[in-house]
């Protein structure tokens, strides 16, 4: 499942290089604000901000609800949101606008794409913008730390997520299994034969559907579970014996046990009960809950299964402020981010979307507490969160790594390629690209 759009890979890399050059050679007065719509009359005489984002559908509507509340809560700033497509689409368009020296004031960036903008020197360091209304310590530790490099905060959390193990309780019951998620991958392998005997309609249920898109994000957890890593900094380590063992286990689960498969869309297969389990984001919970109701099965969620140990990465997106925006607009942009960081607004966002709360006090919001008590599935991600951590840096900073790593996992899941060959090829490509990045990486991270 490729996430590269019409620009193509070479086009994207060229845009990133051009963006970095534009940032290096231009001062703030050389950049203008990207075009926006006419400001409604009642919001006139305010600082007009352009905020780019990647949230479509109900998530986009939830964002607009909060933006509308901000615009109506004060008389100094008006935020206009502009949807740009996927995280990758947004990064590509942002790079193009930087080259053209016309930029939004702030933008949503994923856990991968903000790193690219940081390496291009496009983001404003945010430490000096905090005040008594919002402090870095108000945020959940893993999230604020992930956006911090060398003591400077570049990226504030917003739509944060982790993988969860989703399972069909009704199918598990029919298979004679406990009404919980498996504690380990080996336990799930023991359960697989019983699951495969269950039929829904006229079809047998497969134990596990695997997605191609963002598969490297999901498999990061498997690497840690096998005491392996994608990398240590830019030192590529995924082809270690432990990493190959993790890949071999999943390949055997697919090929020998015939208990998993590469799905075109695991959320759909899971919702249609073609698969009894799927690895999906916490952000999928609200939609998956509705799919389970429509298909009339009991939904369960659990922590990611362990092997030698537990492992689960953080993911999702946050906000960055463009460093070449005017001083006035940067300050106004942070006022909006402070509004998003209020506990009641963080809780509202979580309840509307399924994304994790970003500030600690949001977890105590009575509405969120009531929701968690009503549906324990909403507490799974909160209970798992303290065990999660930031991904290994190679996937996050090597240009295009998230895409070509996903393609490698798609091939592993859908062909008979030997896991050691698959990981050797992937590691070779990652090392070659890491070498090209090394000087810029050292300048920003060491």
Short mmCIF file of C-alpha atoms in Angstrom, two decimals:
data_model
loop_
_atom_site.label_atom_id
_atom_site.label_comp_id
_atom_site.label_asym_id
_atom_site.label_seq_id
_atom_site.Cartn_x
_atom_site.Cartn_y
_atom_site.Cartn_z
CA UNK A 1 0.00 0.00 0.00
CA UNK A 2 2.00 2.96 -1.22
CA UNK A 3 1.51 6.31 0.47
CA UNK A 4 3.46 8.30 -2.12
CA UNK A 5 1.19 10.46 -4.25
CA UNK A 6 1.51 12.16 -7.61
CA UNK A 7 4.83 13.80 -6.76
CA UNK A 8 6.55 10.40 -6.77
CA UNK A 9 9.51 9.40 -4.63
CA UNK A 10 12.18 11.31 -6.51
CA UNK A 11 9.89 14.31 -6.61
CA UNK A 12 9.35 14.13 -2.85
CA UNK A 13 13.07 13.90 -2.10
CA UNK A 14 13.71 16.78 -4.46
CA UNK A 15 11.06 18.85 -2.73
CA UNK A 16 12.61 18.17 0.67
CA UNK A 17 16.02 19.20 -0.60
CA UNK A 18 14.57 22.34 -2.14
CA UNK A 19 12.71 23.14 1.07
CA UNK A 20 15.89 22.86 3.12
CA UNK A 21 17.69 25.15 0.69
CA UNK A 22 14.86 27.70 0.82
CA UNK A 23 14.93 27.70 4.61
CA UNK A 24 18.68 28.21 4.64
CA UNK A 25 18.71 31.12 2.20
CA UNK A 26 15.59 33.05 3.18
CA UNK A 27 14.70 35.20 6.19
CA UNK A 28 11.18 35.59 7.57
CA UNK A 29 10.41 38.68 5.50
CA UNK A 30 11.08 36.65 2.33
CA UNK A 31 8.14 34.35 3.14
CA UNK A 32 4.47 35.24 2.82
CA UNK A 33 1.39 33.49 4.16
CA UNK A 34 -0.21 30.92 1.87
CA UNK A 35 -3.60 31.97 0.51
CA UNK A 36 -6.73 31.60 2.58
CA UNK A 37 -10.42 32.43 2.50
CA UNK A 38 -12.03 35.72 3.39
CA UNK A 39 -12.38 36.10 7.14
CA UNK A 40 -16.02 36.20 8.28
CA UNK A 41 -17.06 39.68 9.32
CA UNK A 42 -17.55 38.90 13.00
CA UNK A 43 -13.93 37.72 13.17
CA UNK A 44 -12.48 40.79 11.46
CA UNK A 45 -9.54 42.78 12.81
CA UNK A 46 -7.86 39.69 14.18
CA UNK A 47 -4.62 37.89 13.43
CA UNK A 48 -5.63 35.50 10.64
CA UNK A 49 -3.87 32.13 10.90
CA UNK A 50 -3.71 29.41 8.26
CA UNK A 51 -3.52 25.94 9.85
CA UNK A 52 -2.94 22.92 7.61
CA UNK A 53 -4.11 19.49 8.71
CA UNK A 54 -4.59 15.89 7.56
CA UNK A 55 -7.86 14.94 9.27
CA UNK A 56 -10.71 13.94 7.01
CA UNK A 57 -14.23 12.72 7.74
CA UNK A 58 -15.46 12.72 11.32
CA UNK A 59 -11.98 13.50 12.63
CA UNK A 60 -11.83 16.65 10.54
CA UNK A 61 -15.24 17.66 11.83
CA UNK A 62 -14.05 17.12 15.40
CA UNK A 63 -11.07 19.39 14.75
CA UNK A 64 -13.29 22.08 13.26
CA UNK A 65 -15.54 21.95 16.32
CA UNK A 66 -12.56 22.76 18.54
CA UNK A 67 -11.33 25.44 16.14
CA UNK A 68 -14.77 27.06 16.14
CA UNK A 69 -14.75 27.03 19.93
CA UNK A 70 -11.34 28.72 19.94
CA UNK A 71 -12.41 31.37 17.46
CA UNK A 72 -15.47 32.15 19.57
CA UNK A 73 -13.57 32.13 22.87
CA UNK A 74 -11.47 35.25 22.28
CA UNK A 75 -11.22 38.32 20.06
CA UNK A 76 -7.58 38.40 18.94
CA UNK A 77 -7.00 35.38 16.66
CA UNK A 78 -8.93 33.69 13.85
CA UNK A 79 -7.80 30.21 12.80
CA UNK A 80 -8.66 29.00 9.31
CA UNK A 81 -8.11 25.27 8.81
CA UNK A 82 -7.18 23.82 5.43
CA UNK A 83 -7.30 20.06 4.78
CA UNK A 84 -4.30 18.87 2.75
CA UNK A 85 -4.85 15.12 2.50
CA UNK A 86 -2.77 12.43 4.19
CA UNK A 87 0.24 13.11 6.39
CA UNK A 88 2.45 12.38 3.40
CA UNK A 89 0.42 14.66 1.13
CA UNK A 90 0.74 17.44 3.70
CA UNK A 91 4.50 17.04 3.91
CA UNK A 92 4.88 17.16 0.14
CA UNK A 93 2.68 20.24 -0.22
CA UNK A 94 4.47 21.92 2.65
CA UNK A 95 7.84 21.32 1.01
CA UNK A 96 6.51 22.81 -2.24
CA UNK A 97 5.15 25.90 -0.52
CA UNK A 98 8.42 26.46 1.33
CA UNK A 99 10.25 26.46 -2.01
CA UNK A 100 7.66 28.96 -3.28
CA UNK A 101 8.17 30.97 -0.04
CA UNK A 102 4.46 30.90 0.77
CA UNK A 103 3.71 28.99 3.95
CA UNK A 104 0.94 28.19 6.42
CA UNK A 105 1.52 29.43 9.94
CA UNK A 106 1.20 26.05 11.60
CA UNK A 107 0.65 22.54 10.35
CA UNK A 108 -0.17 19.02 11.46
CA UNK A 109 2.78 16.67 11.02
CA UNK A 110 3.02 12.95 11.76
CA UNK A 111 5.60 11.29 13.98
CA UNK A 112 7.62 10.80 10.78
CA UNK A 113 7.02 13.99 8.82
CA UNK A 114 7.85 16.42 11.63
CA UNK A 115 11.33 14.93 11.73
CA UNK A 116 11.83 15.79 8.06
CA UNK A 117 10.70 19.37 8.66
CA UNK A 118 12.99 19.61 11.69
CA UNK A 119 15.95 18.42 9.61
CA UNK A 120 15.02 21.06 7.02
CA UNK A 121 15.09 23.75 9.76
CA UNK A 122 11.48 24.64 8.96
CA UNK A 123 10.06 24.46 12.49
CA UNK A 124 10.05 27.02 15.29
CA UNK A 125 11.47 25.93 18.69
CA UNK A 126 8.64 26.34 21.18
CA UNK A 127 10.25 26.41 24.63
CA UNK A 128 9.99 30.17 25.05
CA UNK A 129 6.27 30.28 24.23
CA UNK A 130 5.10 28.37 27.31
CA UNK A 131 3.64 30.30 30.25
CA UNK A 132 1.63 29.68 33.39
CA UNK A 133 -1.37 28.52 31.35
CA UNK A 134 0.53 25.66 29.72
CA UNK A 135 3.82 24.02 30.64
CA UNK A 136 5.64 21.13 28.94
CA UNK A 137 5.13 19.10 32.13
CA UNK A 138 1.35 19.28 31.57
CA UNK A 139 1.71 16.93 28.61
CA UNK A 140 1.96 13.15 28.90
CA UNK A 141 5.68 12.50 29.24
CA UNK A 142 6.19 10.18 26.26
CA UNK A 143 4.43 12.60 23.93
CA UNK A 144 6.23 15.83 24.83
CA UNK A 145 9.57 14.04 24.98
CA UNK A 146 9.08 12.68 21.48
CA UNK A 147 8.84 16.20 20.10
CA UNK A 148 11.98 17.32 21.92
CA UNK A 149 15.48 17.23 20.43
CA UNK A 150 18.57 18.47 22.28
CA UNK A 151 16.40 20.18 24.88
CA UNK A 152 14.26 22.10 22.38
CA UNK A 153 10.57 21.36 21.77
CA UNK A 154 9.71 21.36 18.05
CA UNK A 155 6.44 19.44 17.85
CA UNK A 156 3.44 19.46 20.21
CA UNK A 157 1.29 16.34 20.52
CA UNK A 158 -2.31 16.30 19.34
CA UNK A 159 -3.65 13.18 17.58
CA UNK A 160 -1.48 10.60 19.31
CA UNK A 161 -2.01 6.87 19.06
CA UNK A 162 -0.52 3.44 19.64
CA UNK A 163 -1.30 0.04 18.10
CA UNK A 164 -3.81 -2.16 19.90
CA UNK A 165 -4.73 -5.81 19.51
CA UNK A 166 -8.39 -5.84 18.40
CA UNK A 167 -10.23 -9.16 18.66
CA UNK A 168 -13.69 -10.57 18.08
CA UNK A 169 -14.90 -11.83 21.45
CA UNK A 170 -17.80 -13.65 19.85
CA UNK A 171 -15.49 -15.69 17.63
CA UNK A 172 -13.16 -16.38 20.54
CA UNK A 173 -16.12 -17.68 22.55
CA UNK A 174 -17.21 -19.95 19.71
CA UNK A 175 -13.65 -21.26 19.53
CA UNK A 176 -13.70 -22.07 23.23
CA UNK A 177 -11.05 -19.48 24.04
CA UNK A 178 -10.78 -17.01 26.93
CA UNK A 179 -12.53 -13.70 26.43
CA UNK A 180 -9.26 -11.77 26.42
CA UNK A 181 -6.43 -10.97 24.06
CA UNK A 182 -3.46 -13.37 23.96
CA UNK A 183 -0.68 -12.52 26.36
CA UNK A 184 2.02 -13.72 23.96
CA UNK A 185 2.35 -14.42 20.25
CA UNK A 186 3.02 -18.07 21.03
CA UNK A 187 -0.26 -18.27 22.95
CA UNK A 188 -2.06 -16.77 19.93
CA UNK A 189 -0.42 -19.42 17.72
CA UNK A 190 -1.80 -22.09 20.08
CA UNK A 191 -5.28 -20.57 19.75
CA UNK A 192 -5.14 -20.26 15.94
CA UNK A 193 -6.34 -23.78 15.02
CA UNK A 194 -9.49 -23.38 17.13
CA UNK A 195 -10.21 -19.97 15.59
CA UNK A 196 -9.85 -21.36 12.06
CA UNK A 197 -12.63 -23.87 12.75
CA UNK A 198 -15.14 -21.11 13.48
CA UNK A 199 -17.42 -20.09 10.61
CA UNK A 200 -19.27 -16.83 10.12
CA UNK A 201 -21.84 -17.12 7.41
CA UNK A 202 -20.37 -19.76 5.13
CA UNK A 203 -16.72 -18.85 5.58
CA UNK A 204 -14.07 -19.90 8.04
CA UNK A 205 -12.55 -17.11 10.09
CA UNK A 206 -8.83 -16.35 9.77
CA UNK A 207 -7.07 -15.61 13.07
CA UNK A 208 -5.23 -12.43 12.01
CA UNK A 209 -5.46 -9.82 9.22
CA UNK A 210 -2.30 -7.79 8.61
CA UNK A 211 -2.20 -4.38 6.96
CA UNK A 212 0.42 -3.34 4.43
CA UNK A 213 0.03 0.36 5.15
CA UNK A 214 2.07 1.45 8.18
CA UNK A 215 3.18 -2.16 8.67
CA UNK A 216 6.65 -1.00 9.74
CA UNK A 217 5.02 0.99 12.53
CA UNK A 218 3.14 -2.05 13.78
CA UNK A 219 6.17 -4.32 13.42
CA UNK A 220 8.29 -1.97 15.52
CA UNK A 221 6.54 -3.55 18.48
CA UNK A 222 7.45 -7.04 17.26
CA UNK A 223 11.09 -6.01 17.00
CA UNK A 224 11.19 -4.88 20.61
CA UNK A 225 9.24 -7.95 21.72
CA UNK A 226 12.05 -10.09 20.28
CA UNK A 227 14.68 -7.81 21.91
CA UNK A 228 15.59 -6.39 18.50
CA UNK A 229 15.72 -2.87 17.05
CA UNK A 230 15.41 -1.25 13.65
CA UNK A 231 18.33 0.96 14.63
CA UNK A 232 20.32 2.66 17.34
CA UNK A 233 20.32 6.21 16.02
CA UNK A 234 21.36 5.69 12.40
CA UNK A 235 23.16 2.42 13.14
CA UNK A 236 20.90 -0.05 11.30
CA UNK A 237 20.30 -3.21 13.34
CA UNK A 238 17.14 -4.80 11.97
CA UNK A 239 19.05 -7.69 10.33
CA UNK A 240 20.38 -8.88 13.69
CA UNK A 241 19.60 -12.51 14.63
CA UNK A 242 16.85 -11.27 16.93
CA UNK A 243 15.29 -9.13 14.20
CA UNK A 244 15.36 -12.00 11.72
CA UNK A 245 13.78 -14.23 14.38
CA UNK A 246 10.89 -11.78 14.76
CA UNK A 247 10.35 -11.71 10.98
CA UNK A 248 10.62 -15.50 10.77
CA UNK A 249 7.95 -15.99 13.44
CA UNK A 250 5.44 -13.85 11.53
CA UNK A 251 6.35 -15.42 8.18
CA UNK A 252 5.79 -18.89 9.69
CA UNK A 253 2.49 -17.77 11.19
CA UNK A 254 1.39 -16.78 7.69
CA UNK A 255 2.93 -19.59 5.62
CA UNK A 256 3.18 -22.65 7.86
CA UNK A 257 0.32 -22.08 10.28
CA UNK A 258 -1.79 -20.31 7.61
CA UNK A 259 -3.15 -18.22 10.45
CA UNK A 260 -2.55 -14.71 9.10
CA UNK A 261 -2.59 -12.93 5.75
CA UNK A 262 -1.91 -9.58 4.10
CA UNK A 263 -5.22 -7.77 3.90
CA UNK A 264 -6.17 -4.99 1.52
CA UNK A 265 -7.78 -3.32 4.55
CA UNK A 266 -7.62 -5.16 7.86
CA UNK A 267 -10.22 -2.90 9.51
CA UNK A 268 -12.79 -3.92 6.90
CA UNK A 269 -11.95 -7.62 7.12
CA UNK A 270 -12.13 -7.46 10.88
CA UNK A 271 -15.42 -5.58 10.80
CA UNK A 272 -16.86 -8.14 8.36
CA UNK A 273 -15.63 -10.98 10.62
CA UNK A 274 -13.36 -12.41 7.94
CA UNK A 275 -10.59 -12.14 10.54
CA UNK A 276 -10.84 -12.67 14.28
CA UNK A 277 -8.11 -10.18 15.13
CA UNK A 278 -6.26 -7.21 13.69
CA UNK A 279 -3.54 -4.81 14.76
CA UNK A 280 -4.97 -1.31 14.47
CA UNK A 281 -4.44 2.14 15.87
CA UNK A 282 -6.18 3.39 18.99
CA UNK A 283 -7.67 6.00 16.65
CA UNK A 284 -9.65 3.19 14.97
CA UNK A 285 -11.57 2.38 18.14
CA UNK A 286 -14.62 4.59 17.61
CA UNK A 287 -15.14 3.41 14.04
CA UNK A 288 -14.43 -0.23 14.89
CA UNK A 289 -16.91 -0.11 17.74
CA UNK A 290 -19.59 0.95 15.27
CA UNK A 291 -18.55 -1.79 12.79
CA UNK A 292 -18.82 -4.39 15.55
CA UNK A 293 -22.30 -3.19 16.43
CA UNK A 294 -23.35 -3.35 12.76
CA UNK A 295 -21.95 -6.88 12.40
CA UNK A 296 -23.39 -7.89 15.77
CA UNK A 297 -20.28 -9.18 17.51
CA UNK A 298 -18.65 -8.32 20.84
CA UNK A 299 -15.50 -6.26 20.42
CA UNK A 300 -12.44 -6.73 22.58
CA UNK A 301 -9.16 -4.87 22.77
CA UNK A 302 -5.91 -5.80 24.43
CA UNK A 303 -2.28 -4.89 24.78
CA UNK A 304 0.11 -5.89 22.03
CA UNK A 305 1.19 -9.52 22.61
CA UNK A 306 4.60 -10.15 24.16
CA UNK A 307 7.40 -12.51 23.19
CA UNK A 308 10.58 -12.19 25.25
CA UNK A 309 9.26 -8.86 26.51
CA UNK A 310 6.62 -6.22 25.82
CA UNK A 311 6.97 -3.71 23.01
CA UNK A 312 4.65 -1.08 21.57
CA UNK A 313 5.43 2.19 19.73
CA UNK A 314 3.73 5.54 19.85
CA UNK A 315 2.47 7.12 16.64
CA UNK A 316 0.07 9.68 15.27
CA UNK A 317 0.55 13.39 14.79
CA UNK A 318 1.00 16.80 16.35
CA UNK A 319 1.45 20.45 15.48
CA UNK A 320 4.46 22.41 14.35
CA UNK A 321 4.73 26.18 13.92
CA UNK A 322 6.59 27.39 10.85
CA UNK A 323 9.71 29.30 11.84
CA UNK A 324 9.45 31.69 8.87
CA UNK A 325 5.98 32.89 9.87
CA UNK A 326 5.89 36.39 11.31
CA UNK A 327 6.51 36.85 15.02
CA UNK A 328 2.90 37.98 15.51
CA UNK A 329 1.47 34.92 13.78
CA UNK A 330 3.80 32.53 15.61
CA UNK A 331 2.66 33.91 18.96
CA UNK A 332 -0.98 33.71 17.84
CA UNK A 333 -0.45 30.13 16.67
CA UNK A 334 0.82 29.13 20.10
CA UNK A 335 -2.27 30.64 21.71
CA UNK A 336 -4.29 28.19 19.62
CA UNK A 337 -2.04 25.30 20.68
CA UNK A 338 -2.51 26.31 24.31
CA UNK A 339 -6.26 26.06 23.76
CA UNK A 340 -5.86 22.54 22.37
CA UNK A 341 -3.83 21.67 25.46
CA UNK A 342 -6.58 22.54 27.91
CA UNK A 343 -7.68 19.33 29.68
CA UNK A 344 -11.34 19.72 28.71
CA UNK A 345 -10.45 20.20 25.03
CA UNK A 346 -8.03 17.28 25.02
CA UNK A 347 -10.73 15.08 26.58
CA UNK A 348 -13.32 16.23 24.01
CA UNK A 349 -10.92 15.41 21.18
CA UNK A 350 -10.27 11.93 22.62
CA UNK A 351 -13.96 11.19 23.00
CA UNK A 352 -14.75 12.35 19.47
CA UNK A 353 -11.88 10.58 17.70
CA UNK A 354 -10.41 7.78 19.82
CA UNK A 355 -6.98 9.41 19.87
CA UNK A 356 -5.20 9.41 23.21
CA UNK A 357 -5.40 12.37 25.60
CA UNK A 358 -2.31 14.57 25.26
CA UNK A 359 -2.29 16.22 28.70
CA UNK A 360 -2.30 14.38 31.99
CA UNK A 361 -5.30 16.14 33.52
CA UNK A 362 -7.53 15.22 30.58
CA UNK A 363 -7.65 11.65 31.88
CA UNK A 364 -9.50 12.98 34.94
CA UNK A 365 -12.21 14.73 32.92
CA UNK A 366 -15.56 13.38 34.24
CA UNK A 367 -16.89 12.80 30.73
CA UNK A 368 -13.89 10.68 29.77
CA UNK A 369 -13.98 8.81 33.07
CA UNK A 370 -17.65 7.99 32.44
CA UNK A 371 -16.89 6.78 28.91
CA UNK A 372 -14.07 4.52 30.10
CA UNK A 373 -16.29 3.04 32.82
CA UNK A 374 -19.07 2.47 30.31
CA UNK A 375 -16.86 0.83 27.67
CA UNK A 376 -13.63 -0.74 29.01
CA UNK A 377 -12.21 -0.87 25.47
CA UNK A 378 -11.58 2.86 25.78
CA UNK A 379 -9.32 2.24 28.78
CA UNK A 380 -7.04 -0.27 27.03
CA UNK A 381 -4.90 2.32 25.30
CA UNK A 382 -4.66 4.42 28.48
CA UNK A 383 -3.48 1.41 30.49
CA UNK A 384 -1.01 0.39 27.79
CA UNK A 385 0.37 3.91 27.29
CA UNK A 386 2.94 3.88 30.14
CA UNK A 387 4.55 0.83 28.51
CA UNK A 388 4.99 2.48 25.10
CA UNK A 389 7.91 4.45 23.69
CA UNK A 390 9.14 6.40 20.68
CA UNK A 391 10.09 4.36 17.64
CA UNK A 392 13.67 3.66 16.62
CA UNK A 393 14.94 6.71 14.78
CA UNK A 394 15.81 5.09 11.45
CA UNK A 395 12.17 4.75 10.37
CA UNK A 396 11.48 8.30 11.51
CA UNK A 397 14.35 10.23 9.96
CA UNK A 398 15.65 8.34 6.91
CA UNK A 399 13.94 9.89 3.86
CA UNK A 400 11.13 7.70 2.54
CA UNK A 401 11.95 4.92 5.04
CA UNK A 402 8.37 4.53 6.24
CA UNK A 403 7.29 3.81 2.66
CA UNK A 404 9.98 1.42 1.50
CA UNK A 405 9.93 -0.40 4.83
CA UNK A 406 6.17 -0.90 4.46
CA UNK A 407 6.73 -2.30 0.97
CA UNK A 408 9.32 -4.72 2.32
CA UNK A 409 6.87 -5.99 4.94
CA UNK A 410 4.13 -6.31 2.32
CA UNK A 411 6.45 -8.56 0.31
CA UNK A 412 7.37 -10.56 3.39
CA UNK A 413 3.69 -11.09 4.22
CA UNK A 414 2.55 -11.95 0.70
CA UNK A 415 5.39 -13.98 -0.85
CA UNK A 416 7.78 -16.77 -0.01
CA UNK A 417 10.86 -14.58 0.34
CA UNK A 418 13.16 -15.83 3.10
CA UNK A 419 12.98 -13.50 6.11
CA UNK A 420 16.76 -13.26 6.32
CA UNK A 421 16.92 -12.23 2.65
CA UNK A 422 14.09 -9.73 3.11
CA UNK A 423 15.77 -8.08 6.10
CA UNK A 424 19.23 -8.17 4.49
CA UNK A 425 17.89 -6.29 1.46
CA UNK A 426 16.02 -3.81 3.61
CA UNK A 427 18.98 -3.22 5.91
CA UNK A 428 21.29 -2.61 2.94
CA UNK A 429 18.94 0.03 1.54
CA UNK A 430 18.52 1.68 4.93
CA UNK A 431 22.28 1.81 5.52
CA UNK A 432 22.86 3.41 2.13
CA UNK A 433 20.29 6.11 2.81
CA UNK A 434 21.45 6.58 6.40
CA UNK A 435 24.98 7.29 5.16
CA UNK A 436 23.65 10.11 2.98
CA UNK A 437 21.79 11.60 5.94
CA UNK A 438 24.56 11.28 8.51
CA UNK A 439 26.01 14.80 8.44
CA UNK A 440 22.61 16.50 8.71
CA UNK A 441 21.49 14.03 11.36
CA UNK A 442 24.57 14.67 13.49
CA UNK A 443 24.11 18.42 13.19
CA UNK A 444 20.56 18.20 14.53
CA UNK A 445 20.70 15.27 16.97
CA UNK A 446 24.20 15.19 18.45
#
